PDB file of C-alpha atoms in Angstrom:
ATOM      1  CA  MET A   1     -14.026   7.803  -2.428  1.00 41.00           C
ATOM      2  CA  ASP A   2     -15.591   9.262   0.635  1.00 43.00           C
ATOM      3  CA  ASP A   3     -18.230   6.538   0.730  1.00 54.00           C
ATOM      4  CA  ALA A   4     -16.862   3.711  -1.042  1.00 71.00           C
ATOM      5  CA  VAL A   5     -13.742   2.496  -2.679  1.00 82.00           C
ATOM      6  CA  ASP A   6     -13.865   1.693  -6.236  1.00 91.00           C
ATOM      7  CA  VAL A   7     -10.959  -0.632  -6.661  1.00 94.00           C
ATOM      8  CA  GLU A   8     -11.024  -0.818 -10.389  1.00 95.00           C
ATOM      9  CA  MET A   9     -10.304   2.720 -10.213  1.00 95.00           C
ATOM     10  CA  LEU A  10      -7.684   2.353  -7.976  1.00 94.00           C
ATOM     11  CA  VAL A  11      -6.094  -0.034  -9.814  1.00 96.00           C
ATOM     12  CA  GLU A  12      -6.192   1.850 -13.223  1.00 96.00           C
ATOM     13  CA  ALA A  13      -4.632   5.065 -11.317  1.00 92.00           C
ATOM     14  CA  LEU A  14      -2.051   2.536 -10.039  1.00 92.00           C
ATOM     15  CA  ILE A  15      -0.843   1.240 -13.315  1.00 95.00           C
ATOM     16  CA  ASP A  16      -0.690   4.571 -14.885  1.00 93.00           C
ATOM     17  CA  ARG A  17       1.312   6.092 -12.268  1.00 88.00           C
ATOM     18  CA  GLU A  18       3.410   3.012 -12.540  1.00 87.00           C
ATOM     19  CA  GLY A  19       3.874   3.222 -16.281  1.00 87.00           C
ATOM     20  CA  GLY A  20       4.837   0.370 -18.645  1.00 91.00           C
ATOM     21  CA  TYR A  21       7.790  -1.723 -18.789  1.00 95.00           C
ATOM     22  CA  SER A  22      11.300  -0.855 -17.246  1.00 89.00           C
ATOM     23  CA  ASN A  23      14.253  -2.254 -16.414  1.00 90.00           C
ATOM     24  CA  HIS A  24      16.237   0.188 -14.351  1.00 82.00           C
ATOM     25  CA  PRO A  25      19.783  -1.493 -12.980  1.00 79.00           C
ATOM     26  CA  ALA A  26      19.336  -0.287  -9.374  1.00 73.00           C
ATOM     27  CA  ASP A  27      15.988  -1.723  -9.356  1.00 78.00           C
ATOM     28  CA  ARG A  28      16.582  -5.425  -7.619  1.00 78.00           C
ATOM     29  CA  GLY A  29      13.347  -6.392  -8.565  1.00 78.00           C
ATOM     30  CA  GLY A  30      14.832  -6.463 -12.392  1.00 87.00           C
ATOM     31  CA  PRO A  31      12.083  -5.976 -15.026  1.00 92.00           C
ATOM     32  CA  THR A  32       8.798  -4.701 -14.453  1.00 92.00           C
ATOM     33  CA  CYS A  33       5.587  -4.168 -16.179  1.00 95.00           C
ATOM     34  CA  PHE A  34       2.694  -1.995 -15.047  1.00 95.00           C
ATOM     35  CA  GLY A  35       4.815  -2.198 -11.595  1.00 91.00           C
ATOM     36  CA  ILE A  36       4.461  -5.891 -11.581  1.00 95.00           C
ATOM     37  CA  THR A  37       7.845  -7.551 -11.179  1.00 93.00           C
ATOM     38  CA  GLU A  38       9.127 -10.239 -13.272  1.00 94.00           C
ATOM     39  CA  ALA A  39       8.931 -12.749 -10.403  1.00 93.00           C
ATOM     40  CA  VAL A  40       5.432 -11.996  -9.409  1.00 94.00           C
ATOM     41  CA  ALA A  41       4.074 -12.670 -13.019  1.00 96.00           C
ATOM     42  CA  ARG A  42       5.686 -15.530 -13.364  1.00 96.00           C
ATOM     43  CA  ALA A  43       4.167 -16.638 -10.024  1.00 95.00           C
ATOM     44  CA  HIS A  44       0.837 -15.748 -11.497  1.00 94.00           C
ATOM     45  CA  GLY A  45       1.328 -17.747 -14.351  1.00 94.00           C
ATOM     46  CA  TYR A  46       2.456 -14.886 -16.917  1.00 96.00           C
ATOM     47  CA  ALA A  47       5.336 -16.874 -19.080  1.00 96.00           C
ATOM     48  CA  GLY A  48       5.840 -14.130 -21.985  1.00 96.00           C
ATOM     49  CA  ALA A  49       8.169 -11.126 -22.254  1.00 96.00           C
ATOM     50  CA  MET A  50       7.987  -8.511 -19.440  1.00 96.00           C
ATOM     51  CA  ARG A  51       7.364  -5.738 -21.645  1.00 95.00           C
ATOM     52  CA  ASP A  52       4.435  -7.825 -23.527  1.00 97.00           C
ATOM     53  CA  LEU A  53       2.451  -8.084 -20.012  1.00 97.00           C
ATOM     54  CA  PRO A  54      -1.103  -7.262 -20.780  1.00 97.00           C
ATOM     55  CA  ARG A  55      -2.779  -4.634 -18.817  1.00 97.00           C
ATOM     56  CA  GLU A  56      -5.348  -6.710 -17.710  1.00 96.00           C
ATOM     57  CA  GLN A  57      -3.365  -9.569 -16.149  1.00 96.00           C
ATOM     58  CA  ALA A  58      -1.330  -6.816 -14.366  1.00 97.00           C
ATOM     59  CA  ALA A  59      -4.902  -5.442 -12.988  1.00 97.00           C
ATOM     60  CA  ALA A  60      -5.741  -9.062 -11.962  1.00 97.00           C
ATOM     61  CA  ILE A  61      -2.470  -9.641 -10.162  1.00 97.00           C
ATOM     62  CA  TYR A  62      -2.962  -6.001  -8.427  1.00 97.00           C
ATOM     63  CA  ARG A  63      -6.565  -7.373  -7.330  1.00 97.00           C
ATOM     64  CA  ARG A  64      -5.993 -10.568  -5.973  1.00 96.00           C
ATOM     65  CA  LEU A  65      -2.353  -9.942  -4.243  1.00 96.00           C
ATOM     66  CA  TYR A  66      -2.706  -6.285  -3.328  1.00 96.00           C
ATOM     67  CA  TRP A  67      -6.112  -5.928  -2.234  1.00 98.00           C
ATOM     68  CA  SER A  68      -8.253  -8.849  -1.541  1.00 97.00           C
ATOM     69  CA  ARG A  69      -5.812 -11.495  -0.133  1.00 97.00           C
ATOM     70  CA  PRO A  70      -4.308  -8.876   2.360  1.00 98.00           C
ATOM     71  CA  ARG A  71      -8.028  -8.053   3.414  1.00 98.00           C
ATOM     72  CA  PHE A  72      -7.978  -4.347   2.306  1.00 98.00           C
ATOM     73  CA  ASP A  73     -11.269  -4.916   0.973  1.00 97.00           C
ATOM     74  CA  ALA A  74     -12.364  -5.039   4.605  1.00 97.00           C
ATOM     75  CA  VAL A  75     -10.509  -2.167   5.494  1.00 98.00           C
ATOM     76  CA  ALA A  76     -12.545  -0.257   2.628  1.00 97.00           C
ATOM     77  CA  LEU A  77     -15.979  -1.096   4.337  1.00 96.00           C
ATOM     78  CA  ARG A  78     -14.702   1.079   7.497  1.00 96.00           C
ATOM     79  CA  ALA A  79     -12.533   3.492   6.028  1.00 96.00           C
ATOM     80  CA  PRO A  80     -12.011   3.838   2.442  1.00 95.00           C
ATOM     81  CA  ARG A  81      -9.044   6.405   2.478  1.00 94.00           C
ATOM     82  CA  ILE A  82      -7.278   4.188   4.605  1.00 97.00           C
ATOM     83  CA  ALA A  83      -7.845   1.052   2.507  1.00 97.00           C
ATOM     84  CA  ALA A  84      -6.448   3.132  -0.529  1.00 95.00           C
ATOM     85  CA  GLU A  85      -3.425   4.122   0.980  1.00 94.00           C
ATOM     86  CA  LEU A  86      -2.916   0.536   2.475  1.00 97.00           C
ATOM     87  CA  PHE A  87      -3.270  -0.702  -1.309  1.00 96.00           C
ATOM     88  CA  ASP A  88      -0.786   1.837  -2.541  1.00 91.00           C
ATOM     89  CA  THR A  89       1.739   0.942   0.127  1.00 94.00           C
ATOM     90  CA  GLY A  90       0.985  -2.472  -0.328  1.00 95.00           C
ATOM     91  CA  VAL A  91       1.911  -2.392  -3.956  1.00 91.00           C
ATOM     92  CA  ASN A  92       5.095  -0.364  -3.532  1.00 87.00           C
ATOM     93  CA  MET A  93       6.039  -2.240  -0.056  1.00 89.00           C
ATOM     94  CA  GLY A  94       4.455  -5.430   0.212  1.00 93.00           C
ATOM     95  CA  PRO A  95       0.990  -5.566   2.060  1.00 97.00           C
ATOM     96  CA  ALA A  96       2.554  -7.190   5.181  1.00 98.00           C
ATOM     97  CA  VAL A  97       4.327  -3.835   5.826  1.00 97.00           C
ATOM     98  CA  ALA A  98       1.586  -1.890   4.911  1.00 97.00           C
ATOM     99  CA  ALA A  99      -0.787  -3.767   7.414  1.00 98.00           C
ATOM    100  CA  THR A 100       1.939  -3.536   9.959  1.00 98.00           C
ATOM    101  CA  PHE A 101       2.150   0.235   9.498  1.00 98.00           C
ATOM    102  CA  LEU A 102      -1.776  -0.074  10.358  1.00 98.00           C
ATOM    103  CA  GLN A 103      -1.187  -2.014  13.245  1.00 98.00           C
ATOM    104  CA  ARG A 104       1.511   0.252  14.707  1.00 98.00           C
ATOM    105  CA  ALA A 105      -0.435   3.104  14.345  1.00 98.00           C
ATOM    106  CA  LEU A 106      -3.224   1.887  15.696  1.00 98.00           C
ATOM    107  CA  THR A 107      -1.648   0.965  18.952  1.00 98.00           C
ATOM    108  CA  ALA A 108       0.084   4.258  19.306  1.00 97.00           C
ATOM    109  CA  LEU A 109      -3.368   5.806  18.667  1.00 97.00           C
ATOM    110  CA  ASN A 110      -5.395   3.873  21.163  1.00 96.00           C
ATOM    111  CA  ARG A 111      -4.579   5.957  24.020  1.00 95.00           C
ATOM    112  CA  ASN A 112      -2.587   3.346  26.237  1.00 95.00           C
ATOM    113  CA  GLY A 113      -5.548   0.940  25.902  1.00 94.00           C
ATOM    114  CA  LYS A 114      -8.162   3.026  26.487  1.00 95.00           C
ATOM    115  CA  ASP A 115     -10.125   2.929  22.935  1.00 94.00           C
ATOM    116  CA  PHE A 116      -8.857  -0.677  22.168  1.00 94.00           C
ATOM    117  CA  ALA A 117      -6.253  -3.564  23.148  1.00 94.00           C
ATOM    118  CA  ASP A 118      -2.858  -2.894  21.510  1.00 97.00           C
ATOM    119  CA  LEU A 119      -2.114  -5.062  18.392  1.00 97.00           C
ATOM    120  CA  VAL A 120       0.596  -7.171  17.706  1.00 95.00           C
ATOM    121  CA  PRO A 121       2.104  -5.869  14.557  1.00 97.00           C
ATOM    122  CA  ASP A 122       2.059  -9.440  12.534  1.00 98.00           C
ATOM    123  CA  GLY A 123       1.447  -7.666   8.907  1.00 98.00           C
ATOM    124  CA  ARG A 124      -1.996  -9.408   8.741  1.00 97.00           C
ATOM    125  CA  VAL A 125      -5.314  -7.696   8.759  1.00 98.00           C
ATOM    126  CA  GLY A 126      -7.580  -9.866  10.912  1.00 97.00           C
ATOM    127  CA  GLN A 127     -10.623  -9.502  13.055  1.00 97.00           C
ATOM    128  CA  ARG A 128      -8.067  -7.925  15.906  1.00 97.00           C
ATOM    129  CA  THR A 129      -7.074  -5.506  13.573  1.00 98.00           C
ATOM    130  CA  LEU A 130     -10.690  -4.650  12.070  1.00 98.00           C
ATOM    131  CA  ALA A 131     -11.875  -4.560  15.323  1.00 98.00           C
ATOM    132  CA  ALA A 132      -9.008  -1.930  16.299  1.00 98.00           C
ATOM    133  CA  LEU A 133      -9.847   0.081  13.484  1.00 98.00           C
ATOM    134  CA  ASP A 134     -13.507  -0.201  14.540  1.00 97.00           C
ATOM    135  CA  GLY A 135     -12.509   1.201  18.107  1.00 97.00           C
ATOM    136  CA  PHE A 136     -10.382   3.983  16.910  1.00 98.00           C
ATOM    137  CA  LEU A 137     -13.145   5.396  14.317  1.00 97.00           C
ATOM    138  CA  ALA A 138     -15.460   4.937  17.011  1.00 97.00           C
ATOM    139  CA  ALA A 139     -13.234   7.060  19.474  1.00 96.00           C
ATOM    140  CA  ARG A 140     -11.809   9.882  17.100  1.00 96.00           C
ATOM    141  CA  GLY A 141     -14.631  10.106  14.704  1.00 91.00           C
ATOM    142  CA  LYS A 142     -14.667   8.824  11.479  1.00 88.00           C
ATOM    143  CA  ARG A 143     -13.717  11.434   9.132  1.00 87.00           C
ATOM    144  CA  GLY A 144     -11.281  13.030  11.480  1.00 92.00           C
ATOM    145  CA  GLY A 145     -10.238   9.640  12.674  1.00 94.00           C
ATOM    146  CA  GLU A 146      -9.559   8.689   9.222  1.00 95.00           C
ATOM    147  CA  THR A 147      -7.508  11.557   8.398  1.00 94.00           C
ATOM    148  CA  VAL A 148      -5.211  11.469  11.546  1.00 96.00           C
ATOM    149  CA  LEU A 149      -4.953   7.506  10.848  1.00 97.00           C
ATOM    150  CA  LEU A 150      -3.916   8.150   6.952  1.00 95.00           C
ATOM    151  CA  ARG A 151      -0.958  11.288   7.842  1.00 94.00           C
ATOM    152  CA  ALA A 152       0.187   8.347  10.806  1.00 96.00           C
ATOM    153  CA  LEU A 153       0.805   5.730   7.790  1.00 96.00           C
ATOM    154  CA  GLU A 154       2.481   8.233   5.153  1.00 94.00           C
ATOM    155  CA  ALA A 155       4.696   9.138   8.153  1.00 93.00           C
ATOM    156  CA  LEU A 156       5.787   5.798   8.408  1.00 94.00           C
ATOM    157  CA  GLN A 157       5.844   5.177   5.047  1.00 91.00           C
ATOM    158  CA  GLY A 158       8.120   8.163   4.130  1.00 89.00           C
ATOM    159  CA  GLU A 159      10.315   7.311   7.266  1.00 89.00           C
ATOM    160  CA  ARG A 160      10.933   3.777   5.410  1.00 85.00           C
ATOM    161  CA  TYR A 161      11.955   5.192   2.328  1.00 84.00           C
ATOM    162  CA  LEU A 162      14.372   7.562   3.588  1.00 81.00           C
ATOM    163  CA  ARG A 163      16.074   4.874   5.481  1.00 86.00           C
ATOM    164  CA  LEU A 164      15.956   2.744   2.310  1.00 84.00           C
ATOM    165  CA  ALA A 165      17.984   5.088   0.683  1.00 85.00           C
ATOM    166  CA  GLU A 166      20.213   5.571   3.129  1.00 87.00           C
ATOM    167  CA  ARG A 167      21.087   1.865   3.731  1.00 88.00           C
ATOM    168  CA  ARG A 168      21.442   1.291  -0.150  1.00 85.00           C
ATOM    169  CA  PRO A 169      22.492   4.239  -2.043  1.00 85.00           C
ATOM    170  CA  ALA A 170      21.435   2.852  -4.987  1.00 81.00           C
ATOM    171  CA  ASN A 171      17.528   3.385  -3.625  1.00 74.00           C
ATOM    172  CA  GLU A 172      18.360   7.164  -4.042  1.00 81.00           C
ATOM    173  CA  ALA A 173      17.838   6.686  -7.843  1.00 76.00           C
ATOM    174  CA  PHE A 174      14.310   6.252  -6.801  1.00 76.00           C
ATOM    175  CA  LEU A 175      13.522   8.064  -3.603  1.00 73.00           C
ATOM    176  CA  TYR A 176      12.425  11.462  -5.308  1.00 83.00           C
ATOM    177  CA  GLY A 177       9.722   9.765  -7.061  1.00 75.00           C
ATOM    178  CA  TRP A 178       8.752   7.524  -4.004  1.00 74.00           C
ATOM    179  CA  LEU A 179       8.204  11.108  -2.131  1.00 77.00           C
ATOM    180  CA  ALA A 180       6.559  12.520  -5.157  1.00 72.00           C
ATOM    181  CA  ASN A 181       4.156   9.800  -5.988  1.00 73.00           C
ATOM    182  CA  ARG A 182       3.549   7.800  -2.865  1.00 75.00           C
ATOM    183  CA  ILE A 183       3.198  10.112   0.207  1.00 80.00           C
ATOM    184  CA  GLY A 184      -0.031  12.691  -0.067  1.00 78.00           C
ATOM    185  CA  GLU A 185      -3.171  12.938  -2.343  1.00 65.00           C
ATOM    186  CA  PHE A 186      -2.598  11.707  -5.816  1.00 47.00           C
ATOM    187  CA  THR A 187      -3.824  14.548  -8.112  1.00 40.00           C
ATOM    188  CA  ASP A 188      -3.937  14.641 -11.914  1.00 33.00           C
TER     189      ASP A 188
END
């Protein structure tokens, strides 16, 4: 994934991690299949039983809602590992949360505006966010900069998982899995 992002590979790996049908009593999202909640499936035209959601339909939802619409595909042209992380975080926390993490991290890493202007963390990847990412990578180097930015994104994500478990004890049922499967490099 160093030079390009294979979104199909990302989607398939994500679906494999998410697993099939689940209806955990502590999950506020209700029944899910391949990580797609019933509400999202219904909003995108699926009317059947959640346990029967076709894998191809789940993949199409992931590509549209969690890759193209939030413009993580545009991030991928600049920083493939960052885009992959935003995609995964966006699936688990919402694309706007993932984009906000990116905006917050870039602003904190801009050396008080020396490298690029501060961003307003609005949860949308637009031209300013992309220009800030370009400025960051130009100032810090593509490979090293991408690694540091990835660490910042994962730190924000990990802190949010802990906060979710602290604020709602029922989320403790998911904390270990979140930290084990969503933070750090994924290995088989």
